[in-house]
Coordinates of C-alpha atoms in Angstrom, one line a residue:
L1 CA 0.4 0.1 -0.1
T2 CA 1.6 3.6 -0.4
I3 CA -0.6 7.0 -0.1
K4 CA -0.4 10.5 -2.0
N5 CA -2.5 13.4 -0.5
G6 CA -4.4 15.7 -2.4
S7 CA -1.5 17.5 -4.4
N8 CA -0.8 13.5 -5.0
A9 CA 2.6 14.1 -2.8
D10 CA 2.9 10.8 -1.5
V11 CA 2.7 10.6 2.0
T12 CA 3.4 7.0 2.0
N13 CA 6.3 7.1 5.1
N14 CA 3.9 9.8 7.3
Y15 CA 1.7 6.4 8.2
T16 CA 2.8 3.2 10.2
I17 CA 0.8 0.2 7.9
S18 CA -0.4 -2.9 9.9
Y19 CA -1.5 -5.6 7.5
L20 CA -3.9 -7.9 9.4
A21 CA -4.2 -11.3 7.2
S22 CA -7.2 -11.8 6.5
P23 CA -9.8 -13.0 9.3
A24 CA -11.3 -15.4 6.4
S25 CA -8.9 -18.1 4.5
G26 CA -8.6 -17.0 0.5
I27 CA -9.1 -19.9 -2.1
I28 CA -7.1 -20.1 -5.2
N29 CA -8.9 -23.5 -7.0
K30 CA -7.3 -25.8 -8.9
M31 CA -6.8 -25.9 -12.7
S32 CA -9.2 -27.9 -15.5
L33 CA -7.1 -29.2 -17.7
T34 CA -8.6 -32.2 -20.3
V35 CA -6.8 -35.0 -21.3
T36 CA -8.7 -36.5 -24.8
A37 CA -7.5 -39.8 -25.9
V38 CA -7.2 -40.2 -29.5
T39 CA -8.0 -43.4 -31.8
D40 CA -5.5 -46.0 -32.5
N41 CA -5.5 -49.2 -34.5
K42 CA -3.3 -52.3 -33.8
V43 CA -2.5 -55.9 -34.7
Y44 CA -3.5 -58.0 -31.6
N45 CA -0.4 -58.7 -29.7
G46 CA -2.3 -59.2 -25.8
N47 CA -1.4 -55.5 -23.9
T48 CA -3.7 -53.1 -24.0
V49 CA -0.5 -50.6 -24.9
S50 CA -1.0 -47.9 -27.4
T51 CA 1.0 -45.6 -29.5
A52 CA -0.7 -43.2 -29.8
S53 CA -0.1 -40.1 -27.7
P54 CA -3.1 -38.6 -26.2
T55 CA -4.5 -34.4 -27.0
I56 CA -3.5 -31.6 -24.2
G57 CA -5.5 -29.3 -23.2
P58 CA -4.4 -25.3 -22.2
L59 CA -1.4 -25.4 -19.5
A60 CA -1.0 -21.8 -17.0
S61 CA 1.6 -19.3 -18.2
G62 CA 4.5 -20.9 -17.7
D63 CA 3.7 -24.7 -16.9
V64 CA 4.6 -27.1 -19.1
V65 CA 4.4 -31.0 -19.5
N66 CA 6.8 -33.9 -17.3
A67 CA 5.5 -37.0 -18.2
A68 CA 3.8 -37.3 -21.0
P69 CA -0.2 -38.8 -20.9
V70 CA 0.0 -42.2 -22.2
Q71 CA -3.5 -44.0 -23.7
V72 CA -4.4 -47.7 -23.5
F73 CA -7.5 -49.9 -24.6
D74 CA -10.2 -51.7 -22.4
T75 CA -9.2 -54.7 -23.3
P76 CA -6.7 -56.6 -25.3
E77 CA -8.7 -58.4 -27.6
I78 CA -9.0 -57.9 -30.6
G79 CA -12.5 -55.4 -32.0
T80 CA -13.3 -52.7 -33.7
T81 CA -15.2 -50.6 -30.7
H82 CA -12.6 -50.0 -28.7
I83 CA -12.3 -47.5 -26.3
L84 CA -8.9 -45.3 -25.5
T85 CA -8.9 -43.9 -22.6
A86 CA -5.4 -41.5 -20.7
S87 CA -3.7 -41.3 -18.1
G88 CA -0.7 -40.1 -16.7
L89 CA 0.2 -37.0 -17.1
T90 CA 2.3 -34.4 -15.1
I91 CA 3.2 -30.9 -15.0
K92 CA 6.1 -28.7 -13.6
N93 CA 6.8 -25.0 -14.1
S94 CA 9.8 -22.9 -15.2
S95 CA 11.8 -23.8 -12.0
N96 CA 10.7 -27.8 -12.6
V97 CA 8.9 -28.2 -9.7
D98 CA 5.8 -30.6 -10.2
V99 CA 2.6 -28.6 -10.0
T100 CA 0.4 -31.8 -10.9
G101 CA -1.7 -30.7 -8.1
N102 CA -2.4 -27.5 -8.8
Y103 CA -4.7 -29.3 -12.0
T104 CA -8.3 -31.1 -12.7
I105 CA -7.0 -33.4 -15.1
N106 CA -10.3 -34.5 -17.1
Y107 CA -9.2 -37.6 -18.7
I108 CA -11.8 -38.4 -22.8
A109 CA -11.7 -41.2 -24.1
S110 CA -11.7 -41.2 -27.3
P111 CA -13.7 -40.1 -29.3
A112 CA -14.1 -42.4 -32.0
T113 CA -13.6 -46.0 -31.1
G114 CA -10.2 -48.1 -32.2
V115 CA -9.2 -51.7 -33.3
I116 CA -6.8 -54.3 -32.6
S117 CA -7.1 -56.6 -36.0
K118 CA -7.0 -60.3 -35.2
Y119 CA -3.1 -61.4 -35.0
I120 CA -1.9 -64.1 -37.7
V121 CA -0.7 -67.7 -36.9
T122 CA -0.2 -70.2 -39.1
V123 CA -1.0 -74.5 -38.3
T124 CA 1.1 -76.2 -41.1
A125 CA 0.1 -79.4 -41.1
I126 CA 3.0 -81.7 -41.9
T127 CA 3.6 -85.6 -43.7
D128 CA 2.8 -89.3 -41.6
T129 CA 3.2 -92.8 -42.6
K130 CA 1.4 -95.3 -40.9
T131 CA -0.8 -98.6 -41.4
Y132 CA -3.8 -98.2 -42.1
N133 CA -6.4 -99.0 -39.0
G134 CA -9.7 -98.0 -40.1
N135 CA -9.6 -93.8 -39.1
L136 CA -8.0 -90.6 -40.0
I137 CA -5.7 -90.1 -37.1
S138 CA -2.3 -89.1 -37.4
T139 CA 0.4 -89.3 -34.7
V140 CA 2.6 -86.3 -36.3
T141 CA 2.2 -82.7 -34.9
P142 CA 1.4 -79.4 -37.0
T143 CA 3.9 -76.7 -37.2
V144 CA 2.8 -73.7 -35.4
S145 CA 4.4 -70.6 -36.1
A146 CA 5.1 -67.8 -33.5
L147 CA 2.4 -66.3 -31.0
N148 CA 2.8 -63.1 -29.3
A149 CA 5.6 -63.2 -26.5
G150 CA 3.3 -63.4 -23.3
D151 CA 0.7 -66.4 -25.5
A152 CA 1.7 -70.1 -25.7
I153 CA -0.4 -73.1 -27.2
N154 CA -3.1 -74.2 -24.9
A155 CA -4.9 -77.2 -26.6
A156 CA -2.0 -78.2 -29.0
P157 CA -3.5 -78.7 -32.9
T158 CA -4.3 -82.0 -34.0
Q159 CA -3.8 -83.3 -38.4
V160 CA -5.4 -86.2 -40.1
F161 CA -5.3 -87.9 -43.2
D162 CA -8.2 -87.0 -45.8
N163 CA -9.1 -90.3 -46.0
P164 CA -9.0 -93.8 -44.5
N165 CA -7.9 -95.7 -46.9
S166 CA -4.6 -96.8 -47.8
G167 CA -2.6 -94.3 -50.6
T168 CA 0.1 -93.0 -51.3
T169 CA -0.7 -89.9 -52.1
H170 CA -3.3 -89.2 -48.7
I171 CA -3.0 -85.1 -47.4
L172 CA -2.7 -84.1 -44.3
T173 CA -4.6 -81.1 -42.9
A174 CA -4.7 -79.8 -38.9
S175 CA -7.0 -77.8 -36.6
G176 CA -7.7 -77.3 -33.3
L177 CA -5.4 -75.1 -32.5
T178 CA -6.5 -73.1 -29.0
I179 CA -4.2 -70.5 -27.0
K180 CA -3.6 -68.8 -23.6
N181 CA -2.4 -65.9 -21.3
S182 CA -0.3 -66.3 -19.2
S183 CA -3.5 -66.3 -16.8
N184 CA -4.1 -68.9 -18.0
V185 CA -7.0 -67.2 -20.3
D186 CA -8.3 -68.7 -23.7
V187 CA -7.1 -65.7 -26.5
T188 CA -7.3 -67.7 -30.0
G189 CA -10.3 -65.5 -30.4
N190 CA -7.3 -63.4 -31.5
Y191 CA -5.8 -64.7 -33.7
T192 CA -6.9 -66.2 -37.1
I193 CA -5.0 -68.4 -37.6
N194 CA -4.8 -70.6 -42.1
Y195 CA -4.5 -74.5 -41.7
V196 CA -2.3 -74.8 -44.0
A197 CA -2.0 -79.3 -45.9
S198 CA 0.7 -81.1 -45.8
P199 CA 3.6 -79.8 -48.2
A200 CA 4.5 -83.1 -49.1
T201 CA 1.9 -86.2 -49.1
G202 CA 1.1 -89.2 -46.2
I203 CA 1.7 -92.8 -46.9
I204 CA -1.1 -94.9 -45.4
N205 CA 0.0 -98.4 -45.7
K206 CA -1.6 -101.8 -45.9
F207 CA -3.0 -103.5 -42.6
A208 CA -1.7 -107.2 -43.3
V209 CA -3.9 -109.9 -42.2
T210 CA -4.0 -114.2 -42.5
V211 CA -6.3 -116.6 -43.7
T212 CA -5.4 -120.0 -43.3
A213 CA -6.8 -122.9 -44.8
V214 CA -7.5 -125.3 -41.9
T215 CA -7.7 -129.1 -42.2
D216 CA -11.0 -130.8 -43.4
T217 CA -12.8 -134.7 -44.5
K218 CA -15.8 -135.5 -45.7
T219 CA -16.9 -138.2 -48.2
Y220 CA -15.9 -137.6 -52.2
N221 CA -18.5 -136.0 -54.0
G222 CA -16.9 -134.7 -57.7
T223 CA -16.8 -130.6 -55.9
T224 CA -13.4 -129.9 -54.4
V225 CA -15.6 -127.7 -52.3
S226 CA -14.4 -128.4 -48.6
A227 CA -17.3 -127.2 -45.7
G228 CA -14.1 -126.0 -43.0
L229 CA -14.0 -122.3 -42.6
P230 CA -10.3 -121.1 -42.8
T231 CA -9.7 -119.4 -40.1
V232 CA -8.9 -115.4 -40.8
G233 CA -6.4 -113.0 -38.1
S234 CA -6.7 -109.9 -36.1
L235 CA -8.5 -106.9 -37.9
V236 CA -8.9 -103.0 -37.8
A237 CA -11.0 -102.5 -35.1
G238 CA -14.1 -101.6 -35.9
D239 CA -13.9 -104.1 -39.3
A240 CA -15.6 -107.0 -39.9
I241 CA -15.5 -109.5 -42.1
N242 CA -18.1 -109.3 -44.8
A243 CA -17.8 -112.4 -46.7
A244 CA -16.1 -115.4 -44.8
P245 CA -13.0 -116.6 -46.7
T246 CA -13.5 -120.5 -48.3
Q247 CA -11.6 -123.5 -48.9
V248 CA -11.1 -125.9 -51.7
F249 CA -9.4 -129.6 -51.9
D250 CA -6.5 -129.8 -54.1
N251 CA -8.3 -132.2 -56.5
A252 CA -12.2 -133.3 -56.2
D253 CA -10.8 -137.6 -56.2
A254 CA -10.3 -139.6 -52.4
G255 CA -7.5 -139.5 -50.8
T256 CA -5.7 -138.5 -47.6
T257 CA -2.5 -136.2 -48.5
H258 CA -4.8 -133.3 -49.5
V259 CA -3.7 -130.1 -49.0
L260 CA -6.5 -127.0 -48.6
T261 CA -6.9 -123.5 -49.5
A262 CA -8.4 -120.6 -48.7
S263 CA -9.9 -117.8 -50.6
G264 CA -12.5 -115.1 -50.9
L265 CA -12.1 -112.4 -48.5
T266 CA -14.1 -108.8 -48.4
I267 CA -13.9 -106.8 -45.1
K268 CA -16.2 -104.1 -44.7
N269 CA -16.0 -100.9 -41.8
G270 CA -18.8 -100.0 -39.6
S271 CA -20.6 -98.5 -41.7
N272 CA -20.7 -101.7 -44.2
V273 CA -18.3 -99.7 -47.0
D274 CA -16.1 -102.8 -48.0
V275 CA -12.5 -101.6 -47.2
T276 CA -11.0 -104.6 -48.4
N277 CA -8.0 -102.9 -50.4
N278 CA -6.7 -101.8 -47.3
Y279 CA -5.4 -105.4 -46.6
S280 CA -3.1 -107.5 -47.5
I281 CA -4.1 -110.6 -47.0
S282 CA -2.0 -114.0 -46.9
Y283 CA -4.0 -117.1 -48.2
L284 CA -1.8 -120.1 -46.3
T285 CA -2.4 -123.5 -47.3
S286 CA -4.1 -125.7 -44.0
P287 CA -1.1 -127.1 -42.2
A288 CA -2.5 -130.6 -42.1
T289 CA -3.6 -133.0 -44.5
G290 CA -7.6 -133.0 -45.4
I291 CA -9.0 -136.3 -46.5
I292 CA -11.7 -137.1 -48.9
N293 CA -13.2 -140.4 -48.9
K294 CA -14.5 -142.5 -51.1
L295 CA -18.4 -142.8 -51.6
G296 CA -19.9 -146.0 -50.8
V297 CA -22.3 -146.9 -53.9
T298 CA -24.4 -150.6 -53.5
V299 CA -25.0 -152.4 -56.3
T300 CA -27.5 -154.2 -56.3
A301 CA -28.7 -157.8 -57.8
V302 CA -32.2 -158.2 -58.9
T303 CA -34.2 -161.9 -59.6
D304 CA -34.5 -163.5 -62.6
T305 CA -36.3 -165.7 -64.2
K306 CA -35.2 -167.6 -67.4
T307 CA -34.7 -171.1 -69.6
Y308 CA -31.6 -173.5 -68.7
N309 CA -29.8 -172.4 -71.5
G310 CA -26.5 -174.0 -70.3
N311 CA -24.5 -170.2 -68.6
T312 CA -24.8 -168.6 -65.9
A313 CA -25.6 -165.0 -68.2
S314 CA -28.5 -163.5 -66.5
T315 CA -30.0 -160.3 -68.6
A316 CA -31.6 -158.2 -65.8
S317 CA -29.8 -155.1 -65.1
P318 CA -29.1 -154.7 -61.3
I319 CA -30.0 -151.3 -60.0
V320 CA -27.2 -148.7 -59.0
G321 CA -27.9 -146.7 -56.3
T322 CA -27.1 -143.0 -55.5
L323 CA -24.1 -141.5 -57.3
A324 CA -22.4 -138.4 -56.5
A325 CA -23.4 -135.0 -58.7
G326 CA -22.2 -134.7 -62.1
D327 CA -21.6 -138.6 -62.1
V328 CA -22.7 -141.0 -64.6
V329 CA -22.4 -145.3 -65.1
N330 CA -19.8 -145.0 -67.2
L331 CA -20.0 -149.2 -67.7
S332 CA -22.9 -150.8 -66.7
P333 CA -23.1 -154.0 -63.9
I334 CA -24.3 -156.5 -65.1
Q335 CA -25.0 -159.8 -63.3
V336 CA -25.2 -164.1 -63.6
F337 CA -26.7 -166.6 -61.8
D338 CA -25.2 -169.0 -59.1
N339 CA -24.4 -171.8 -61.4
A340 CA -25.5 -172.4 -65.4
N341 CA -28.5 -175.8 -63.7
V342 CA -32.0 -174.9 -63.3
G343 CA -33.3 -174.7 -59.9
T344 CA -35.2 -172.3 -58.3
T345 CA -33.0 -171.3 -55.6
H346 CA -30.9 -169.0 -57.8
I347 CA -28.3 -165.6 -56.4
L348 CA -27.7 -163.9 -58.8
T349 CA -24.7 -161.1 -57.9
A350 CA -23.7 -157.8 -59.9
S351 CA -20.3 -156.6 -61.1
G352 CA -18.2 -154.4 -63.1
L353 CA -19.6 -151.1 -62.5
T354 CA -17.3 -148.1 -63.4
I355 CA -18.4 -144.4 -63.5
K356 CA -17.2 -141.0 -65.4
N357 CA -17.3 -137.6 -64.2
G358 CA -19.2 -135.1 -66.1
S359 CA -15.3 -133.9 -68.5
N360 CA -15.7 -138.0 -69.0
A361 CA -13.0 -139.2 -66.8
D362 CA -13.8 -142.3 -64.7
V363 CA -13.7 -141.5 -61.2
T364 CA -14.1 -145.1 -60.1
N365 CA -11.7 -145.9 -58.0
N366 CA -13.3 -142.3 -56.2
Y367 CA -16.6 -145.3 -55.3
T368 CA -17.0 -148.0 -52.5
I369 CA -18.6 -150.6 -54.6
S370 CA -21.0 -153.3 -52.6
Y371 CA -22.1 -155.5 -55.0
L372 CA -25.2 -157.1 -53.2
A373 CA -27.2 -160.3 -54.1
S374 CA -30.4 -160.9 -55.4
P375 CA -32.5 -160.4 -52.7
A376 CA -34.8 -162.8 -54.3
S377 CA -34.0 -166.0 -55.6
G378 CA -33.8 -165.8 -59.6
I379 CA -35.0 -169.3 -60.8
I380 CA -33.7 -171.5 -64.3
N381 CA -36.5 -173.5 -66.1
K382 CA -35.8 -176.4 -67.6
M383 CA -35.4 -176.7 -71.5
S384 CA -38.0 -177.4 -72.9
L385 CA -36.7 -181.7 -75.9
T386 CA -38.4 -183.0 -78.5
V387 CA -37.0 -186.8 -79.6
I388 CA -39.9 -187.9 -82.3
A389 CA -39.0 -192.0 -83.4
V390 CA -38.2 -192.5 -87.2
N391 CA -39.6 -195.3 -89.4
D392 CA -37.3 -198.6 -89.5
T393 CA -37.9 -202.2 -90.8
K394 CA -36.1 -205.1 -89.9
V395 CA -36.0 -209.0 -89.9
Y396 CA -37.4 -211.1 -86.7
D397 CA -34.7 -211.5 -84.0
G398 CA -36.8 -211.9 -81.4
N399 CA -37.5 -208.1 -79.9
S400 CA -38.2 -204.9 -80.5
I401 CA -35.2 -202.6 -80.8
S402 CA -34.8 -200.5 -83.7

């Protein structure tokens, strides 16, 4: 305070001035300051950091920014509607004294939304070789390109063949990768995962199965068919026999050293699809020899009646029992009386039958032929003979002899 008189002369020294503090305190309000986040675009990197710089409203004269404000996205996840918020501004005066407390700093969210794009990762299937097992599964692990720092594989990707069948040109494809962050939170949605097929083809080899003929014994029937059932080795889980294998004798003739061979196995999967081509089938002969026994056939002489003619021949035809299908009589059997004399109790016996098959080959040796006598006796009647006296003339000699 200075004081002047009416002539404008300073008379301050004529006063003893007592300065008294205000009975009521005064107020200096904080200066309002706005810090506004700006929009930003980035690729997902697992954090909320934004590299853009927020805008700062005017400061008091002589004051400057000490620590510049930073801004962050609301979440680290991908999306197009992110809100960015600023923080961290400090202010100093010309004496480098922090005067941040003199400001009310209003942090304003970004007026335009921010974008976090997905991070691209590539998962590449690799070639694999396996034996057919009825499924597409490959036990090899696909390769995964680099993830964001701090992220790690959660569920490892798997890969499959394009189909389960045997072949050398299979394409393998991967799938199933999930990713987690350091807090074990699933962040797979923040990635664009490109699954790339195997650059080299995969191979599924055929599954080996053995079919073994078994020994068999049968009676000759003109065919090589065996009723035995070959044994089939283990199939792949889920597959089953479609057409059961059959087996045959090496030839149709009677004998004790026959070799049996199998064939004809087909295999289906659980969907009834034929998968035989996925197997390498080895057909093995029977370890023990098979037997074809002779077929028994009965040739029965029939009763006959004739007039004595000095021989045992009978013109009747014996009865031949049932032959194997396809076989026929080659030489018909004959029959004879037991002797040439007249009588009513003759026994007739047959012999001489031979048999051929449909190819006219003699197959008599495949039969045990039982010749049976006639069940009823045969008859040879006496032969009638006429003796006629002739005329004669003689001289009396006392008797009747001519």
